[in-house]
Amino acid sequence: MARVLVGVKRVIDYAVKIRVKPDKTGVVMDGIKHSMNPFDEIAIEEAVRLKEKKIAQEVIAVSCGPTQSQDTIRTALAMGADRGIHIEVSGSDYQTLQPIHVSKLLAKLAKEEKVDLVILGKQAIDDDNNQTAQMTAGVLDWPSGTFCSKIEHNNGELTVTREIDGGLEVIKMKTPAVLSADLRLNEPRYATLPNIMKAKKKPIRKLTPKDLGIDITSRIEILSVVDPPVRQAGAILPDVDTLIAKLKEGGHV
Amino acid sequence: MFSTYFRALRATSKFGSLARYESTLVIAEHNNESLLPITSNALTAAKKIGGDVIVLVAGSKCQAVAQSACKAQGVSKVLLADSDAFKGFTAESLTPLIITLCNEHKFTHVLAGASAFGKALLPRVAAKLDVSPVSDVIDIKTSDTFIRTIYAGNAIQTVKSKDNVKVASVRGTSFAAAPLEGGDAKCENVATDGYTANQVQYIKQELSKSDRPELTSAKVVISGGRGMKSGENFQLLYTLADKLNAAVGASRAAVDAGYVPNDLQVGQTGKIVAPDLYVAVGISGAIQHLAGMKDSKTIVAINKDPEAPIFQVADYGLVADLFKVVPELTEKL
């Protein structure tokens, strides 16, 4: 297997409590801590492990977004990716950038870079879509292994264990293929300081959707973003008997 | 008489606005023996769109499933695609079938439940139709306007799809289950030649076996977190669950620690549940866990840390050692 392409997204850090903008257009992004989408860290880790096992020769990290997305690519490079590609999308274009666009951009790059495997996170924790990997596979007409918890590679064939609702499922496919990483695929490594320094020297190629010939006109209009309903404050009960009484009152037992 | 009048009025207004009559394809999720509960929830969502509701049952030897879909209320027609090609229900084999049906029947909407099956399949279908799908919708405002959550349920987004075919997955817990009786739809066989997906080979499934109710549709859910300290201690919850006819769930911490299998995980990246009663035991209540359970009708938290965020969403809280309180609760119920 020659090359692996990994998509990485810059998202608001998972530990941040987000705030909805008063004008209902979205959530507050400015001055908020961002980091790499946790599922994408797992995707990068898996690609780097494939390289360490000499199954992959090169790992390319790609991110679509504003200038700051380069920080996310640098993180991927520090984790062991060889080079980066930044597809610059900013301003209002970025607000309406959707998996349909990203999947087309990734598919185009996958062809151009002649990759054998695309690994993505199963979902981004901001828009919670869980679409990009499936759509990229659809655009390329490649097989997909979604929600992977184990990836084995033998003689050009991938055996993929997927997390499904009732348990696990095993499928086999040949490359080229698209995989999406679930939480339990691996434990991502921390980038060490020397690797962070080395990552600064690794190349990042800059492109625009136009360079790749992909139209990013919005297909979905966001009408509003609001806070979810707030739950009524509850009560701390003194003992089990009171709890049982309350549950009986509510008709639960 | 009134009904005739209203029908005429409706027809006129449809004609007046030049709106295309809606027809929704619901992709049934089943195991070749029976429909899975989330399909009933998806049917309710489809009815909310208005217009015809057509159900696709694709699988191998799934006649019985198609028959039961015919009996579901509000279904206009059932399409049965019975072939070994659909073994394992792979997205690679089902997508070309769905695309063929979309071209033939000009559906305005394609829906499925937002389960592992629906999530794996629908975006591939959308890519082939060159439309932008809408994931995990919690409500349908009009035929092109959908409501969904973002940021682990911490914001609610209303989106309007501009595409000519709307492809959407439906959050099961947000729509009531449509009754699987009272209907009398016709079942039509569809051609199944040429859909064998050589791209992917289905090998096997390893499903966790349990006599308890299924997690996403259970009326009562008891979940354990890191505070359970070991897999053996989950027995405390199983015993309590059996008393309440409840399903057992878990936080990511409990799954990662190996106390229970992954498919029990409740949260942003696990299952979304909204039972009548949710009992969180030894769960701190991280944002990601709350995303999966905060629409439960009544939430009970048992945790020894009074500062645990779970108490902010709990209707009833017990600040106590779970190893004392859970057996006591089981005994007294």
PDB file of C-alpha atoms in Angstrom, chain B residues 61-232:
ATOM      1  CA  LYS B  61     -35.516 -14.329   2.669  1.00  0.00           C
ATOM      2  CA  CYS B  62     -37.331 -11.410   4.222  1.00  0.00           C
ATOM      3  CA  GLN B  63     -40.869 -12.013   2.904  1.00  0.00           C
ATOM      4  CA  ALA B  64     -42.277 -12.076   6.429  1.00  0.00           C
ATOM      5  CA  VAL B  65     -40.764  -8.670   7.150  1.00  0.00           C
ATOM      6  CA  ALA B  66     -42.395  -7.213   4.049  1.00  0.00           C
ATOM      7  CA  GLN B  67     -45.735  -8.716   5.122  1.00  0.00           C
ATOM      8  CA  SER B  68     -45.529  -7.049   8.519  1.00  0.00           C
ATOM      9  CA  ALA B  69     -44.533  -3.729   6.903  1.00  0.00           C
ATOM     10  CA  CYS B  70     -47.716  -3.969   4.779  1.00  0.00           C
ATOM     11  CA  LYS B  71     -49.723  -3.957   8.000  1.00  0.00           C
ATOM     12  CA  ALA B  72     -48.082  -0.807   9.356  1.00  0.00           C
ATOM     13  CA  GLN B  73     -50.451   2.116   9.564  1.00  0.00           C
ATOM     14  CA  GLY B  74     -50.082   4.798   6.935  1.00  0.00           C
ATOM     15  CA  VAL B  75     -47.903   2.827   4.511  1.00  0.00           C
ATOM     16  CA  SER B  76     -48.975   3.206   0.861  1.00  0.00           C
ATOM     17  CA  LYS B  77     -46.797   0.501  -0.626  1.00  0.00           C
ATOM     18  CA  VAL B  78     -44.060  -1.938   0.296  1.00  0.00           C
ATOM     19  CA  LEU B  79     -41.230  -2.721  -2.081  1.00  0.00           C
ATOM     20  CA  LEU B  80     -39.608  -6.079  -1.471  1.00  0.00           C
ATOM     21  CA  ALA B  81     -36.079  -6.706  -2.721  1.00  0.00           C
ATOM     22  CA  ASP B  82     -35.248 -10.260  -1.782  1.00  0.00           C
ATOM     23  CA  SER B  83     -31.817 -11.493  -2.777  1.00  0.00           C
ATOM     24  CA  ASP B  84     -28.635 -12.941  -1.322  1.00  0.00           C
ATOM     25  CA  ALA B  85     -26.954  -9.822  -2.673  1.00  0.00           C
ATOM     26  CA  PHE B  86     -28.191  -7.947   0.382  1.00  0.00           C
ATOM     27  CA  LYS B  87     -26.654 -10.316   2.916  1.00  0.00           C
ATOM     28  CA  GLY B  88     -25.128  -8.261   5.687  1.00  0.00           C
ATOM     29  CA  PHE B  89     -27.125  -5.220   4.511  1.00  0.00           C
ATOM     30  CA  THR B  90     -23.973  -3.578   3.171  1.00  0.00           C
ATOM     31  CA  ALA B  91     -24.196   0.017   1.977  1.00  0.00           C
ATOM     32  CA  GLU B  92     -22.347  -1.090  -1.179  1.00  0.00           C
ATOM     33  CA  SER B  93     -25.142  -3.484  -2.223  1.00  0.00           C
ATOM     34  CA  LEU B  94     -28.131  -1.428  -1.054  1.00  0.00           C
ATOM     35  CA  THR B  95     -27.083   1.943  -2.472  1.00  0.00           C
ATOM     36  CA  PRO B  96     -27.424   1.034  -6.183  1.00  0.00           C
ATOM     37  CA  LEU B  97     -30.821  -0.553  -5.457  1.00  0.00           C
ATOM     38  CA  ILE B  98     -32.050   2.603  -3.724  1.00  0.00           C
ATOM     39  CA  ILE B  99     -30.710   4.806  -6.532  1.00  0.00           C
ATOM     40  CA  THR B 100     -32.564   2.707  -9.123  1.00  0.00           C
ATOM     41  CA  LEU B 101     -35.771   3.011  -7.100  1.00  0.00           C
ATOM     42  CA  CYS B 102     -35.293   6.774  -6.679  1.00  0.00           C
ATOM     43  CA  ASN B 103     -34.919   7.192 -10.444  1.00  0.00           C
ATOM     44  CA  GLU B 104     -37.958   5.066 -11.114  1.00  0.00           C
ATOM     45  CA  HIS B 105     -40.333   6.451  -8.491  1.00  0.00           C
ATOM     46  CA  LYS B 106     -39.034  10.038  -8.166  1.00  0.00           C
ATOM     47  CA  PHE B 107     -39.185  10.029  -4.382  1.00  0.00           C
ATOM     48  CA  THR B 108     -38.955  13.450  -2.769  1.00  0.00           C
ATOM     49  CA  HIS B 109     -37.588  12.012   0.486  1.00  0.00           C
ATOM     50  CA  VAL B 110     -35.472   9.062   1.541  1.00  0.00           C
ATOM     51  CA  LEU B 111     -35.536   8.275   5.265  1.00  0.00           C
ATOM     52  CA  ALA B 112     -34.097   5.692   7.618  1.00  0.00           C
ATOM     53  CA  GLY B 113     -33.500   5.483  11.333  1.00  0.00           C
ATOM     54  CA  ALA B 114     -30.268   7.046  12.601  1.00  0.00           C
ATOM     55  CA  SER B 115     -28.904   3.693  13.762  1.00  0.00           C
ATOM     56  CA  ALA B 116     -25.532   2.196  12.796  1.00  0.00           C
ATOM     57  CA  PHE B 117     -27.317   0.787   9.715  1.00  0.00           C
ATOM     58  CA  GLY B 118     -28.915   4.081   8.666  1.00  0.00           C
ATOM     59  CA  LYS B 119     -25.800   6.119   9.392  1.00  0.00           C
ATOM     60  CA  ALA B 120     -23.622   3.854   7.279  1.00  0.00           C
ATOM     61  CA  LEU B 121     -26.051   3.707   4.369  1.00  0.00           C
ATOM     62  CA  LEU B 122     -27.791   7.060   3.853  1.00  0.00           C
ATOM     63  CA  PRO B 123     -24.756   9.316   3.261  1.00  0.00           C
ATOM     64  CA  ARG B 124     -23.551   6.947   0.537  1.00  0.00           C
ATOM     65  CA  VAL B 125     -26.987   7.147  -1.088  1.00  0.00           C
ATOM     66  CA  ALA B 126     -26.914  10.951  -0.795  1.00  0.00           C
ATOM     67  CA  ALA B 127     -23.471  11.126  -2.401  1.00  0.00           C
ATOM     68  CA  LYS B 128     -24.724   9.083  -5.346  1.00  0.00           C
ATOM     69  CA  LEU B 129     -27.745  11.386  -5.690  1.00  0.00           C
ATOM     70  CA  ASP B 130     -25.457  14.403  -5.289  1.00  0.00           C
ATOM     71  CA  VAL B 131     -27.491  15.793  -2.428  1.00  0.00           C
ATOM     72  CA  SER B 132     -26.530  16.917   1.076  1.00  0.00           C
ATOM     73  CA  PRO B 133     -28.047  14.597   3.685  1.00  0.00           C
ATOM     74  CA  VAL B 134     -29.435  15.675   7.042  1.00  0.00           C
ATOM     75  CA  SER B 135     -28.390  13.497   9.978  1.00  0.00           C
ATOM     76  CA  ASP B 136     -30.263  12.433  13.071  1.00  0.00           C
ATOM     77  CA  VAL B 137     -33.247  14.774  12.812  1.00  0.00           C
ATOM     78  CA  ILE B 138     -35.301  15.273  15.953  1.00  0.00           C
ATOM     79  CA  ASP B 139     -38.226  17.037  14.293  1.00  0.00           C
ATOM     80  CA  ILE B 140     -39.619  17.851  10.886  1.00  0.00           C
ATOM     81  CA  LYS B 141     -41.042  21.344  10.496  1.00  0.00           C
ATOM     82  CA  THR B 142     -42.038  21.245   6.851  1.00  0.00           C
ATOM     83  CA  SER B 143     -41.145  18.947   3.996  1.00  0.00           C
ATOM     84  CA  ASP B 144     -37.794  20.717   3.536  1.00  0.00           C
ATOM     85  CA  THR B 145     -37.060  22.046   7.028  1.00  0.00           C
ATOM     86  CA  PHE B 146     -35.551  19.790   9.645  1.00  0.00           C
ATOM     87  CA  ILE B 147     -34.443  20.193  13.237  1.00  0.00           C
ATOM     88  CA  ARG B 148     -31.340  18.453  14.582  1.00  0.00           C
ATOM     89  CA  THR B 149     -28.851  18.809  17.384  1.00  0.00           C
ATOM     90  CA  ILE B 150     -25.206  19.819  17.089  1.00  0.00           C
ATOM     91  CA  TYR B 151     -22.318  20.016  19.586  1.00  0.00           C
ATOM     92  CA  ALA B 152     -23.374  16.931  21.528  1.00  0.00           C
ATOM     93  CA  GLY B 153     -26.923  18.150  21.933  1.00  0.00           C
ATOM     94  CA  ASN B 154     -25.865  21.537  23.297  1.00  0.00           C
ATOM     95  CA  ALA B 155     -27.421  23.489  20.440  1.00  0.00           C
ATOM     96  CA  ILE B 156     -30.429  22.926  18.229  1.00  0.00           C
ATOM     97  CA  GLN B 157     -30.097  23.686  14.561  1.00  0.00           C
ATOM     98  CA  THR B 158     -32.926  24.262  12.103  1.00  0.00           C
ATOM     99  CA  VAL B 159     -31.869  23.578   8.524  1.00  0.00           C
ATOM    100  CA  LYS B 160     -33.562  23.972   5.187  1.00  0.00           C
ATOM    101  CA  SER B 161     -32.531  21.577   2.466  1.00  0.00           C
ATOM    102  CA  LYS B 162     -32.329  23.065  -1.017  1.00  0.00           C
ATOM    103  CA  ASP B 163     -31.797  19.719  -2.742  1.00  0.00           C
ATOM    104  CA  ASN B 164     -34.556  18.151  -4.840  1.00  0.00           C
ATOM    105  CA  VAL B 165     -34.338  14.870  -2.923  1.00  0.00           C
ATOM    106  CA  LYS B 166     -34.119  15.115   0.843  1.00  0.00           C
ATOM    107  CA  VAL B 167     -32.132  12.327   2.431  1.00  0.00           C
ATOM    108  CA  ALA B 168     -32.458  12.249   6.203  1.00  0.00           C
ATOM    109  CA  SER B 169     -31.793   9.925   9.100  1.00  0.00           C
ATOM    110  CA  VAL B 170     -34.244  10.053  11.965  1.00  0.00           C
ATOM    111  CA  ARG B 171     -33.530   9.959  15.692  1.00  0.00           C
ATOM    112  CA  GLY B 172     -35.689   7.099  16.919  1.00  0.00           C
ATOM    113  CA  THR B 173     -36.334   8.519  20.374  1.00  0.00           C
ATOM    114  CA  SER B 174     -37.754  11.758  18.961  1.00  0.00           C
ATOM    115  CA  PHE B 175     -40.646  10.192  17.059  1.00  0.00           C
ATOM    116  CA  ALA B 176     -43.336   7.911  18.487  1.00  0.00           C
ATOM    117  CA  ALA B 177     -43.478   4.390  17.079  1.00  0.00           C
ATOM    118  CA  ALA B 178     -46.048   3.968  14.309  1.00  0.00           C
ATOM    119  CA  PRO B 179     -48.412   1.074  15.030  1.00  0.00           C
ATOM    120  CA  LEU B 180     -47.616  -2.015  12.989  1.00  0.00           C
ATOM    121  CA  GLU B 181     -51.279  -2.857  12.499  1.00  0.00           C
ATOM    122  CA  GLY B 182     -54.332  -1.436  10.822  1.00  0.00           C
ATOM    123  CA  GLY B 183     -52.617  -0.974   7.484  1.00  0.00           C
ATOM    124  CA  ASP B 184     -53.210  -2.886   4.278  1.00  0.00           C
ATOM    125  CA  ALA B 185     -50.513  -1.889   1.814  1.00  0.00           C
ATOM    126  CA  LYS B 186     -49.645  -3.819  -1.321  1.00  0.00           C
ATOM    127  CA  CYS B 187     -46.339  -5.578  -1.562  1.00  0.00           C
ATOM    128  CA  GLU B 188     -44.475  -5.301  -4.839  1.00  0.00           C
ATOM    129  CA  ASN B 189     -41.404  -7.306  -5.745  1.00  0.00           C
ATOM    130  CA  VAL B 190     -38.597  -5.316  -7.298  1.00  0.00           C
ATOM    131  CA  ALA B 191     -35.878  -6.621  -9.580  1.00  0.00           C
ATOM    132  CA  THR B 192     -32.728  -7.510  -7.697  1.00  0.00           C
ATOM    133  CA  ASP B 193     -30.319  -8.397 -10.493  1.00  0.00           C
ATOM    134  CA  GLY B 194     -26.888  -6.900 -10.495  1.00  0.00           C
ATOM    135  CA  TYR B 195     -26.654  -5.624  -6.943  1.00  0.00           C
ATOM    136  CA  THR B 196     -24.143  -8.103  -5.578  1.00  0.00           C
ATOM    137  CA  ALA B 197     -21.433  -5.934  -4.090  1.00  0.00           C
ATOM    138  CA  ASN B 198     -18.096  -7.439  -4.946  1.00  0.00           C
ATOM    139  CA  GLN B 199     -16.470  -4.561  -3.150  1.00  0.00           C
ATOM    140  CA  VAL B 200     -17.265  -5.763   0.330  1.00  0.00           C
ATOM    141  CA  GLN B 201     -17.534  -9.243   1.696  1.00  0.00           C
ATOM    142  CA  TYR B 202     -19.687  -9.695   4.766  1.00  0.00           C
ATOM    143  CA  ILE B 203     -18.052 -12.173   7.145  1.00  0.00           C
ATOM    144  CA  LYS B 204     -19.939 -12.282  10.421  1.00  0.00           C
ATOM    145  CA  GLN B 205     -21.633 -10.508  13.270  1.00  0.00           C
ATOM    146  CA  GLU B 206     -20.961 -10.999  16.945  1.00  0.00           C
ATOM    147  CA  LEU B 207     -24.011  -9.732  18.749  1.00  0.00           C
ATOM    148  CA  SER B 208     -24.147  -9.387  22.512  1.00  0.00           C
ATOM    149  CA  LYS B 209     -26.929 -11.566  23.828  1.00  0.00           C
ATOM    150  CA  SER B 210     -29.257 -10.313  26.503  1.00  0.00           C
ATOM    151  CA  ASP B 211     -32.733 -11.084  27.796  1.00  0.00           C
ATOM    152  CA  ARG B 212     -33.237  -7.499  28.862  1.00  0.00           C
ATOM    153  CA  PRO B 213     -35.079  -4.974  26.691  1.00  0.00           C
ATOM    154  CA  GLU B 214     -33.166  -3.329  23.874  1.00  0.00           C
ATOM    155  CA  LEU B 215     -31.340  -0.205  25.066  1.00  0.00           C
ATOM    156  CA  THR B 216     -32.684   2.400  22.640  1.00  0.00           C
ATOM    157  CA  SER B 217     -36.332   1.445  23.061  1.00  0.00           C
ATOM    158  CA  ALA B 218     -36.441   0.460  26.753  1.00  0.00           C
ATOM    159  CA  LYS B 219     -38.834   2.323  29.062  1.00  0.00           C
ATOM    160  CA  VAL B 220     -36.308   2.204  31.886  1.00  0.00           C
ATOM    161  CA  VAL B 221     -32.521   2.373  31.546  1.00  0.00           C
ATOM    162  CA  ILE B 222     -29.990   1.856  34.322  1.00  0.00           C
ATOM    163  CA  SER B 223     -26.485   2.980  33.432  1.00  0.00           C
ATOM    164  CA  GLY B 224     -23.187   2.559  35.204  1.00  0.00           C
ATOM    165  CA  GLY B 225     -20.018   4.583  34.941  1.00  0.00           C
ATOM    166  CA  ARG B 226     -16.462   4.600  36.187  1.00  0.00           C
ATOM    167  CA  GLY B 227     -17.807   4.556  39.754  1.00  0.00           C
ATOM    168  CA  MET B 228     -18.809   0.909  39.296  1.00  0.00           C
ATOM    169  CA  LYS B 229     -15.081   0.108  39.639  1.00  0.00           C
ATOM    170  CA  SER B 230     -15.266  -3.282  37.879  1.00  0.00           C
ATOM    171  CA  GLY B 231     -17.209  -5.389  35.422  1.00  0.00           C
ATOM    172  CA  GLU B 232     -18.278  -7.760  38.212  1.00  0.00           C
TER     173      GLU B 232
END
